[in-house]
Short mmCIF file of C-alpha atoms and ligand atoms in Angstrom, two decimals:
data_model
loop_
_atom_site.label_atom_id
_atom_site.label_comp_id
_atom_site.label_asym_id
_atom_site.label_seq_id
_atom_site.Cartn_x
_atom_site.Cartn_y
_atom_site.Cartn_z
CA MET A 286 -1.79 32.35 -24.66
CA ASP A 287 -1.13 31.69 -28.42
CA LYS A 288 -4.76 31.23 -29.50
CA SER A 289 -3.78 30.23 -33.19
CA LYS A 290 -1.79 27.62 -32.32
CA TYR A 291 -4.14 26.21 -29.80
CA SER A 292 -6.75 25.94 -32.42
CA VAL A 293 -4.51 23.97 -35.15
CA ILE A 294 -3.33 21.03 -32.48
CA LYS A 295 -3.56 17.84 -34.30
CA TYR A 296 -4.23 14.25 -32.40
CA HIS A 297 -0.76 12.87 -33.04
CA GLU A 298 0.69 16.13 -32.02
CA TYR A 299 -0.84 16.46 -28.79
CA LEU A 300 -0.06 13.04 -27.68
CA GLY A 301 3.49 13.11 -29.09
CA LEU A 302 2.85 10.11 -31.27
CA ASP A 303 5.93 10.32 -33.67
CA ARG A 304 8.06 10.21 -30.59
CA LEU A 305 6.04 7.73 -28.46
CA LEU A 306 5.77 4.98 -31.73
CA ASP A 307 9.24 5.43 -32.41
CA THR A 308 10.57 3.96 -29.10
CA GLN A 309 10.11 0.21 -30.16
CA HIS A 310 13.35 -1.41 -31.03
CA PRO A 311 13.84 -5.12 -30.50
CA ARG A 312 17.48 -6.17 -29.61
CA SER A 313 17.09 -9.39 -31.39
CA LEU A 314 16.73 -7.08 -34.82
CA GLU A 315 19.39 -4.58 -33.68
CA VAL A 316 22.12 -6.64 -32.31
CA GLY A 317 21.07 -10.13 -33.46
CA GLY A 318 19.94 -9.10 -37.11
CA LYS A 319 16.61 -11.17 -37.03
CA GLU A 320 13.63 -9.98 -34.96
CA ALA A 321 12.09 -12.35 -32.55
CA HIS A 322 8.53 -11.79 -32.93
CA ASP A 323 7.55 -11.74 -29.40
CA GLU A 324 10.06 -9.06 -28.38
CA MET A 325 7.49 -6.21 -29.64
CA LEU A 326 5.12 -7.58 -26.89
CA PHE A 327 7.60 -7.42 -24.32
CA ILE A 328 8.77 -4.11 -25.15
CA ILE A 329 5.04 -2.52 -25.29
CA VAL A 330 3.77 -4.41 -22.14
CA HIS A 331 6.91 -2.87 -20.33
CA GLN A 332 6.39 0.89 -21.87
CA ALA A 333 2.75 0.77 -21.07
CA TYR A 334 3.54 -0.10 -17.17
CA GLU A 335 6.06 2.80 -17.25
CA LEU A 336 3.36 5.03 -18.60
CA TRP A 337 0.54 3.95 -15.77
CA PHE A 338 3.69 4.43 -13.01
CA ARG A 339 3.82 8.16 -14.32
CA GLN A 340 0.12 8.73 -13.89
CA ILE A 341 0.50 6.71 -10.42
CA ILE A 342 3.16 9.33 -9.34
CA HIS A 343 1.04 12.27 -10.35
CA GLU A 344 -1.64 11.38 -8.36
CA LEU A 345 0.56 10.31 -5.29
CA ALA A 346 2.17 13.35 -5.53
CA SER A 347 -1.37 15.35 -5.38
CA VAL A 348 -2.44 13.38 -2.23
CA HIS A 349 1.24 13.95 -0.58
CA GLU A 350 0.62 17.64 -1.23
CA ILE A 351 -2.75 17.60 0.35
CA PHE A 352 -1.41 15.63 3.32
CA SER A 353 1.63 17.98 4.07
CA ALA A 354 -0.54 20.92 4.99
CA ASP A 355 -0.67 21.44 8.66
CA LYS A 356 -4.51 21.26 8.34
CA ILE A 357 -6.28 19.37 5.80
CA ASP A 358 -9.73 20.66 4.53
CA GLU A 359 -12.30 17.76 4.76
CA ARG A 360 -13.16 18.29 1.10
CA ASN A 361 -9.72 17.36 0.55
CA ILE A 362 -9.89 14.05 2.03
CA GLY A 363 -12.53 13.27 -0.46
CA VAL A 364 -10.24 14.52 -3.18
CA SER A 365 -7.61 11.99 -2.15
CA VAL A 366 -10.03 9.43 -1.79
CA HIS A 367 -11.02 9.77 -5.28
CA ARG A 368 -7.23 9.81 -6.56
CA LEU A 369 -6.00 6.83 -4.33
CA ARG A 370 -8.91 4.89 -5.95
CA ARG A 371 -8.05 5.88 -9.31
CA VAL A 372 -4.40 4.50 -8.21
CA ASN A 373 -5.53 1.35 -7.20
CA GLU A 374 -7.48 0.50 -10.58
CA ILE A 375 -4.58 1.55 -12.59
CA LEU A 376 -2.80 -1.30 -10.33
CA LYS A 377 -5.48 -3.68 -10.82
CA LEU A 378 -4.73 -3.20 -14.37
CA GLY A 379 -1.31 -3.51 -14.06
CA VAL A 380 -2.27 -7.04 -12.59
CA GLN A 381 -4.45 -7.93 -15.58
CA GLN A 382 -1.77 -7.05 -17.80
CA ILE A 383 0.62 -9.80 -16.87
CA SER A 384 -1.85 -12.15 -18.90
CA ILE A 385 -1.25 -10.26 -22.09
CA LEU A 386 2.58 -10.89 -21.46
CA GLU A 387 1.97 -14.71 -20.53
CA THR A 388 0.73 -15.12 -24.16
CA MET A 389 4.50 -15.19 -24.66
CA THR A 390 5.71 -18.97 -24.20
CA PRO A 391 9.05 -19.41 -22.24
CA LEU A 392 10.28 -20.59 -25.46
CA ASP A 393 9.47 -17.22 -27.17
CA PHE A 394 11.28 -15.59 -24.51
CA LEU A 395 14.38 -17.35 -25.05
CA ASP A 396 14.61 -16.61 -28.27
CA PHE A 397 15.66 -12.95 -27.18
CA ARG A 398 16.19 -13.02 -23.34
CA ASP A 399 20.16 -13.17 -24.00
CA TYR A 400 19.90 -9.78 -25.63
CA LEU A 401 18.62 -8.17 -22.57
CA PHE A 402 21.29 -8.81 -19.69
CA PRO A 403 22.00 -6.87 -17.55
CA ALA A 404 19.01 -4.80 -18.03
CA SER A 405 15.82 -5.77 -15.58
CA GLY A 406 12.69 -4.23 -14.27
CA PHE A 407 14.85 -3.96 -11.08
CA GLU A 408 16.01 -0.97 -12.51
CA SER A 409 12.60 0.66 -12.85
CA TYR A 410 12.98 4.13 -11.29
CA GLN A 411 8.88 4.98 -11.35
CA PHE A 412 8.49 1.95 -9.54
CA ARG A 413 11.14 2.73 -6.83
CA ILE A 414 9.32 6.04 -6.77
CA ILE A 415 6.07 4.78 -6.37
CA GLU A 416 7.40 2.40 -3.40
CA THR A 417 8.93 5.36 -1.40
CA MET A 418 6.31 7.95 -1.86
CA LEU A 419 4.17 5.05 -0.47
CA GLY A 420 6.35 4.57 2.56
CA LEU A 421 8.29 1.38 1.72
CA LYS A 422 11.68 2.05 4.05
CA ASP A 423 15.05 1.01 3.04
CA ASN A 424 15.64 -0.99 6.36
CA GLN A 425 12.40 -2.87 5.33
CA ARG A 426 13.64 -4.15 1.69
CA ILE A 427 14.84 -7.47 0.78
CA THR A 428 18.18 -6.89 -0.97
CA TYR A 429 20.53 -9.09 -2.95
CA ASN A 430 24.10 -9.28 -3.77
CA ASP A 431 24.49 -6.93 -0.59
CA LYS A 432 23.78 -4.26 -2.64
CA PRO A 433 21.18 -1.19 -1.78
CA PHE A 434 18.31 -1.10 -4.29
CA THR A 435 19.77 2.42 -5.37
CA SER A 436 22.80 1.21 -6.43
CA VAL A 437 21.43 1.07 -10.28
CA PHE A 438 20.69 4.21 -10.14
CA ASP A 439 22.92 7.58 -11.04
CA GLU A 440 23.70 10.36 -8.28
CA GLU A 441 20.49 12.50 -9.42
CA LYS A 442 18.24 9.87 -9.11
CA LYS A 443 19.63 8.30 -5.78
CA LYS A 444 19.23 12.10 -4.34
CA LYS A 445 15.70 12.31 -5.73
CA LEU A 446 14.82 8.75 -3.73
CA GLU A 447 16.38 10.21 -0.57
CA SER A 448 14.51 13.56 -0.64
CA ILE A 449 11.20 11.70 -1.19
CA GLN A 450 12.14 9.83 2.21
CA ALA A 451 13.20 12.94 3.55
CA SER A 452 10.20 15.05 2.81
CA GLY A 453 7.99 12.75 4.63
CA THR A 454 6.38 9.37 2.73
CA MET A 455 2.60 8.88 3.13
CA VAL A 456 3.20 6.60 5.91
CA ASP A 457 4.64 9.44 7.69
CA LEU A 458 1.88 12.10 6.83
CA VAL A 459 -0.65 9.65 7.52
CA GLU A 460 0.66 9.26 10.90
CA LYS A 461 1.01 12.93 11.45
CA TRP A 462 -2.82 13.16 10.39
CA LEU A 463 -4.10 10.29 12.25
CA GLU A 464 -2.21 11.88 15.44
CA ARG A 465 -4.09 14.79 15.31
CA THR A 466 -7.55 13.22 15.00
CA PRO A 467 -10.19 15.23 17.19
CA PHE A 468 -12.48 13.75 19.58
CA VAL A 469 -10.18 10.68 20.75
CA GLN A 470 -9.89 12.90 23.98
CA ASP A 471 -11.75 15.90 25.23
CA GLU A 472 -12.83 17.30 28.58
CA ASN A 473 -15.76 14.70 29.01
CA TYR A 474 -14.71 11.85 26.96
CA SER A 475 -11.48 9.33 26.54
CA PHE A 476 -11.69 6.97 23.91
CA LEU A 477 -8.72 4.97 25.38
CA ALA A 478 -10.81 4.62 28.69
CA SER A 479 -14.19 3.55 27.03
CA TYR A 480 -12.22 1.19 24.64
CA SER A 481 -10.37 -0.49 27.54
CA GLU A 482 -13.17 -0.84 29.42
CA SER A 483 -15.34 -2.72 26.50
CA ILE A 484 -12.37 -4.86 25.79
CA GLN A 485 -12.37 -5.87 29.42
CA GLN A 486 -16.38 -6.68 29.46
CA MET A 487 -15.90 -8.39 26.12
CA LEU A 488 -12.93 -10.74 27.56
CA GLU A 489 -14.68 -11.17 30.77
CA ARG A 490 -17.63 -12.17 29.13
CA GLU A 491 -15.75 -14.78 26.63
CA SER A 492 -13.99 -16.37 29.80
CA GLU A 493 -16.94 -16.74 31.61
CA ALA A 494 -18.65 -18.52 28.41
CA ILE A 495 -15.80 -20.74 28.33
CA LYS A 496 -15.53 -21.62 32.06
CA THR A 497 -19.40 -22.26 32.01
CA SER A 498 -19.51 -24.07 28.69
CA ARG A 499 -21.23 -27.74 28.88
CA PHE A 500 -19.75 -28.75 25.60
CA LEU A 501 -16.15 -28.18 26.35
CA SER A 502 -13.55 -30.69 28.22
CA ASN A 503 -11.66 -29.48 30.65
CA GLU A 504 -8.74 -29.75 28.70
CA GLU A 505 -10.37 -27.87 25.71
CA LYS A 506 -11.24 -24.92 28.25
CA GLU A 507 -7.92 -24.67 29.23
CA MET A 508 -6.71 -24.05 25.79
CA ARG A 509 -9.43 -21.88 24.84
CA LEU A 510 -8.31 -19.93 28.03
CA GLU A 511 -4.98 -19.71 27.37
CA MET A 512 -5.90 -18.56 23.64
CA LEU A 513 -8.34 -15.73 25.10
CA GLY A 514 -4.91 -14.82 27.09
CA SER A 515 -2.70 -13.96 23.76
CA SER A 516 -5.45 -12.13 22.42
CA ASN A 517 -5.53 -10.24 25.39
CA THR A 518 -1.92 -9.43 24.93
CA TYR A 519 -2.26 -8.07 21.75
CA PHE A 520 -5.05 -5.56 22.94
CA LEU A 521 -2.06 -4.50 25.04
CA THR A 522 -0.46 -2.82 22.29
CA VAL A 523 -3.32 -0.33 22.03
CA LEU A 524 -3.97 -0.10 25.48
CA ASN A 525 -0.29 0.11 26.87
CA LYS A 526 1.98 2.95 25.45
CA GLU A 527 5.17 1.33 27.03
CA LYS A 528 4.21 -1.90 25.21
CA HIS A 529 3.55 -0.14 21.91
CA GLU A 530 6.83 1.56 21.91
CA GLN A 531 8.49 -1.40 22.52
CA LEU A 532 6.93 -3.53 19.55
CA ARG A 533 7.79 -0.08 17.62
CA ASN A 534 11.35 -0.17 18.41
CA GLU A 535 11.43 -3.67 17.79
CA GLY A 536 10.25 -3.03 14.03
CA GLU A 537 7.10 -4.75 14.46
CA LEU A 538 5.04 -1.73 14.17
CA THR A 539 5.30 1.62 12.55
CA PHE A 540 2.48 4.12 13.66
CA SER A 541 2.96 6.10 16.50
CA TYR A 542 0.79 5.30 19.62
CA GLU A 543 -1.57 8.12 19.35
CA ALA A 544 -1.71 7.43 15.60
CA THR A 545 -2.89 4.05 16.06
CA LEU A 546 -4.94 4.98 18.39
CA ALA A 547 -7.08 7.23 16.57
CA ALA A 548 -7.04 4.39 13.58
CA VAL A 549 -8.67 2.53 16.06
CA PHE A 550 -11.23 4.70 16.84
CA ILE A 551 -12.17 5.73 13.19
CA SER A 552 -12.40 2.04 12.37
CA LEU A 553 -14.86 1.44 15.23
CA TYR A 554 -17.04 4.59 14.83
CA ARG A 555 -16.80 4.81 10.85
CA ASP A 556 -20.60 5.05 10.91
CA GLU A 557 -20.63 8.35 12.56
CA PRO A 558 -20.93 10.99 9.31
CA ILE A 559 -17.71 12.72 10.23
CA LEU A 560 -15.65 9.68 10.62
CA ARG A 561 -16.57 8.41 7.45
CA SER A 562 -14.41 10.00 5.12
CA PRO A 563 -11.52 9.65 7.09
CA TYR A 564 -12.67 5.80 7.11
CA ASN A 565 -12.79 5.81 3.36
CA PHE A 566 -9.26 7.15 3.13
CA LEU A 567 -7.87 4.62 5.52
CA ASN A 568 -9.70 1.68 3.62
CA THR A 569 -8.19 3.03 0.19
CA LEU A 570 -4.90 2.89 1.34
CA LYS A 571 -5.33 -0.64 2.20
CA ASP A 572 -6.44 -1.21 -0.82
CA VAL A 573 -3.73 0.27 -2.64
CA ASP A 574 -1.07 -1.56 -0.37
CA GLU A 575 -3.18 -5.00 -1.37
CA THR A 576 -3.13 -4.62 -4.88
CA LEU A 577 0.43 -3.67 -5.19
CA THR A 578 1.33 -6.90 -3.03
CA ASN A 579 -1.07 -8.75 -5.86
CA TRP A 580 0.79 -7.18 -8.24
CA ARG A 581 4.07 -8.75 -6.72
CA SER A 582 2.84 -12.08 -6.33
CA ARG A 583 1.70 -12.35 -9.84
CA HIS A 584 4.72 -10.83 -10.98
CA ALA A 585 6.64 -13.48 -9.08
CA GLN A 586 4.33 -16.12 -10.42
CA MET A 587 4.70 -15.30 -13.88
CA VAL A 588 8.59 -15.00 -13.48
CA LEU A 589 8.46 -18.84 -12.28
CA ARG A 590 6.55 -19.66 -15.29
CA MET A 591 8.48 -17.84 -17.82
CA ILE A 592 12.40 -18.51 -16.34
CA GLY A 593 11.72 -21.10 -13.94
CA LYS A 594 14.50 -21.49 -11.43
CA ARG A 595 16.93 -19.23 -13.71
CA VAL A 596 18.69 -16.09 -11.99
CA GLY A 597 17.02 -12.71 -13.24
CA THR A 598 18.74 -10.42 -15.80
CA GLY A 599 19.25 -8.08 -13.15
CA GLY A 600 21.24 -10.65 -10.91
CA SER A 601 18.73 -11.70 -8.40
CA VAL A 602 18.16 -15.50 -7.71
CA GLY A 603 14.73 -14.87 -9.66
CA HIS A 604 11.34 -16.04 -8.71
CA LYS A 605 12.44 -16.66 -5.03
CA TYR A 606 13.51 -13.14 -4.56
CA LEU A 607 10.42 -11.62 -5.83
CA ALA A 608 8.45 -14.01 -3.80
CA LYS A 609 9.87 -12.92 -0.68
CA THR A 610 9.20 -9.18 -1.64
CA ALA A 611 5.15 -9.99 -1.97
CA LYS A 612 5.67 -11.21 1.31
CA LYS A 613 7.74 -8.30 3.11
CA HIS A 614 7.18 -4.88 1.26
CA GLN A 615 3.71 -4.30 2.51
CA ILE A 616 3.72 -0.88 3.34
CA PHE A 617 0.64 -0.06 5.48
CA ALA A 618 0.92 -3.14 7.87
CA ASP A 619 -0.12 -1.30 10.68
CA LEU A 620 -3.44 -0.60 8.94
CA TYR A 621 -4.30 -4.40 8.73
CA ASN A 622 -3.50 -4.63 12.61
CA ILE A 623 -6.31 -2.65 13.44
CA SER A 624 -8.64 -5.25 12.46
CA THR A 625 -7.10 -7.29 15.06
CA LEU A 626 -8.29 -4.54 17.84
CA LEU A 627 -11.57 -4.38 16.39
CA ILE A 628 -14.59 -5.38 18.90
CA PRO A 629 -18.18 -6.35 17.76
CA ARG A 630 -20.45 -3.28 17.61
CA SER A 631 -22.55 -4.86 20.14
CA GLN A 632 -20.16 -5.08 22.83
CA LEU A 633 -18.66 -1.48 22.52
CA ILE A 634 -19.71 1.13 24.85
CA PRO A 635 -21.92 3.70 23.63
CA LEU A 636 -20.67 6.99 22.88
CA PRO A 637 -21.99 9.65 25.20
CA PRO A 638 -24.76 11.88 23.53
CA GLU A 639 -22.53 15.09 23.31
CA MET A 640 -19.85 12.80 21.35
CA GLU A 641 -22.23 11.64 19.03
CA LYS A 642 -23.77 14.97 18.11
CA LYS A 643 -20.05 16.46 17.66
CA LEU A 644 -19.64 13.29 15.29
CA GLY A 645 -22.71 13.80 13.39
CA PHE A 646 -24.14 16.73 10.92
CA TYR A 647 -26.23 18.37 13.70
CA PHE A 648 -28.26 21.40 12.79
CA GLN A 649 -29.69 23.74 15.36
C1 HEM B 151 8.96 -11.92 -19.16
C2 HEM B 151 8.74 -10.99 -18.34
C3 HEM B 151 9.66 -10.66 -17.00
C4 HEM B 151 10.46 -11.31 -16.45
C5 HEM B 151 11.03 -12.93 -16.73
C6 HEM B 151 10.74 -10.84 -15.04
C7 HEM B 151 11.91 -10.80 -14.33
C8 HEM B 151 12.08 -10.63 -13.43
C9 HEM B 151 12.88 -10.80 -12.38
C10 HEM B 151 13.77 -12.09 -12.13
C11 HEM B 151 13.44 -9.57 -11.46
C12 HEM B 151 14.22 -9.78 -10.23
C13 HEM B 151 15.37 -8.84 -10.60
C14 HEM B 151 16.19 -9.64 -11.55
O1 HEM B 151 17.18 -10.37 -11.12
O2 HEM B 151 16.34 -9.31 -12.47
C15 HEM B 151 12.17 -8.86 -11.60
C16 HEM B 151 12.27 -7.64 -11.30
C17 HEM B 151 11.24 -6.61 -11.53
N1 HEM B 151 10.29 -6.46 -12.64
FE1 HEM B 151 10.22 -8.00 -13.92
N2 HEM B 151 10.18 -9.47 -14.85
C18 HEM B 151 9.51 -9.49 -16.28
C19 HEM B 151 8.00 -8.70 -16.67
C20 HEM B 151 8.12 -7.42 -15.82
C21 HEM B 151 7.32 -6.68 -16.42
C22 HEM B 151 6.40 -6.42 -17.42
C23 HEM B 151 7.68 -5.43 -15.56
C24 HEM B 151 6.36 -4.18 -15.54
C25 HEM B 151 7.13 -2.90 -15.23
C26 HEM B 151 8.35 -5.71 -14.46
C27 HEM B 151 8.63 -4.98 -13.45
C28 HEM B 151 9.85 -5.41 -12.36
C29 HEM B 151 9.98 -4.67 -11.40
C30 HEM B 151 9.29 -3.32 -11.04
C31 HEM B 151 10.99 -5.34 -10.67
C32 HEM B 151 11.76 -4.93 -9.41
C33 HEM B 151 10.72 -5.83 -8.15
C34 HEM B 151 11.30 -5.56 -6.99
O3 HEM B 151 12.63 -5.48 -6.64
O4 HEM B 151 10.69 -5.56 -5.76
N3 HEM B 151 8.85 -7.17 -14.94
N4 HEM B 151 11.89 -9.10 -13.04
#
């Protein structure tokens, strides 16, 4: 290492500020000859996002690397939770940042909007990397003008996005990790059998309570029993592998049967010491997904306020397209489905003592 160089670093050199602060060039001035005051804010807000996107990719790449291993050290689950929480905090800041942009009024925006065509946030390559790394699949995406979202990128960028998908996204890696969860089944214990019995008992109790209720009319009883029958159907997705596979083939579910069962197990027994950090990990993935969805909704709302029903500079129908992505571009939808499959702790068949010991920190 060149120590002399190390000792003379200056703040602005370390941060590359000369270069960084020379990258704000309002088009209204360069093309139109008169700077629109708010264009500087517009540029800086976008640049700030792109810098944070860079940090998010840095964090996701490290979690991806951890989860690419065949066996994941327990400590690294904690590291992953820590880094994903950071991603979530950055995304939350991203949601807040929209309010800064909204200090620009629609009329202020019109002062320079024409100079931006056909550029659009739709071309944010880093945003696509984040979505792809997390696991948003091509066939899940809403497209417009019959073109794939990659059509705006050059060949090199397209290949990079393809290689991220091919090397396994977070959804793929988490699925594999869940499938390897020990304890779900061993020589003396079957979570599936115990869970299935708990559900059966719970449904029988609920059905009995409806039938014998003194407060419900016969009609109401019938309706409630019918509703109970449909929640029974939902439990079938975990109790019945064929049904699960069918829904997966129809695109309703993403995770394999084994991965889903493990996620239910972890969520139900999350208070057992060994399952705490896997539970935190799954929960943090949901946080990240949810905050990204919040950003999509917030951005769509801001766009409505800013340009009304006008088409976007990138050629989409604008607000309507963005609102649809907020609804459909959810990445870890299967983890939300787990909540449907939970049953109250009081109605769970207790773990056998041997299994409880295995899941605890047990000292001889
Ligand atoms: C005045 C402010 C803004 C307006 C009017 C606006 C408008 C739009 C519109 C209409 C689209 C859909 C594509 C198109 O037709 O162009 C879009 C997409 C997008 N914008 Fe913005 N945007 C604004 C600010 C931002 C900011 C600050 C970011 C931060 C990076 C951003 C990131 C994106 C991204 C990532 C997409 C792609 C979304 C997707 O396809 O799921 N936008 N924007």
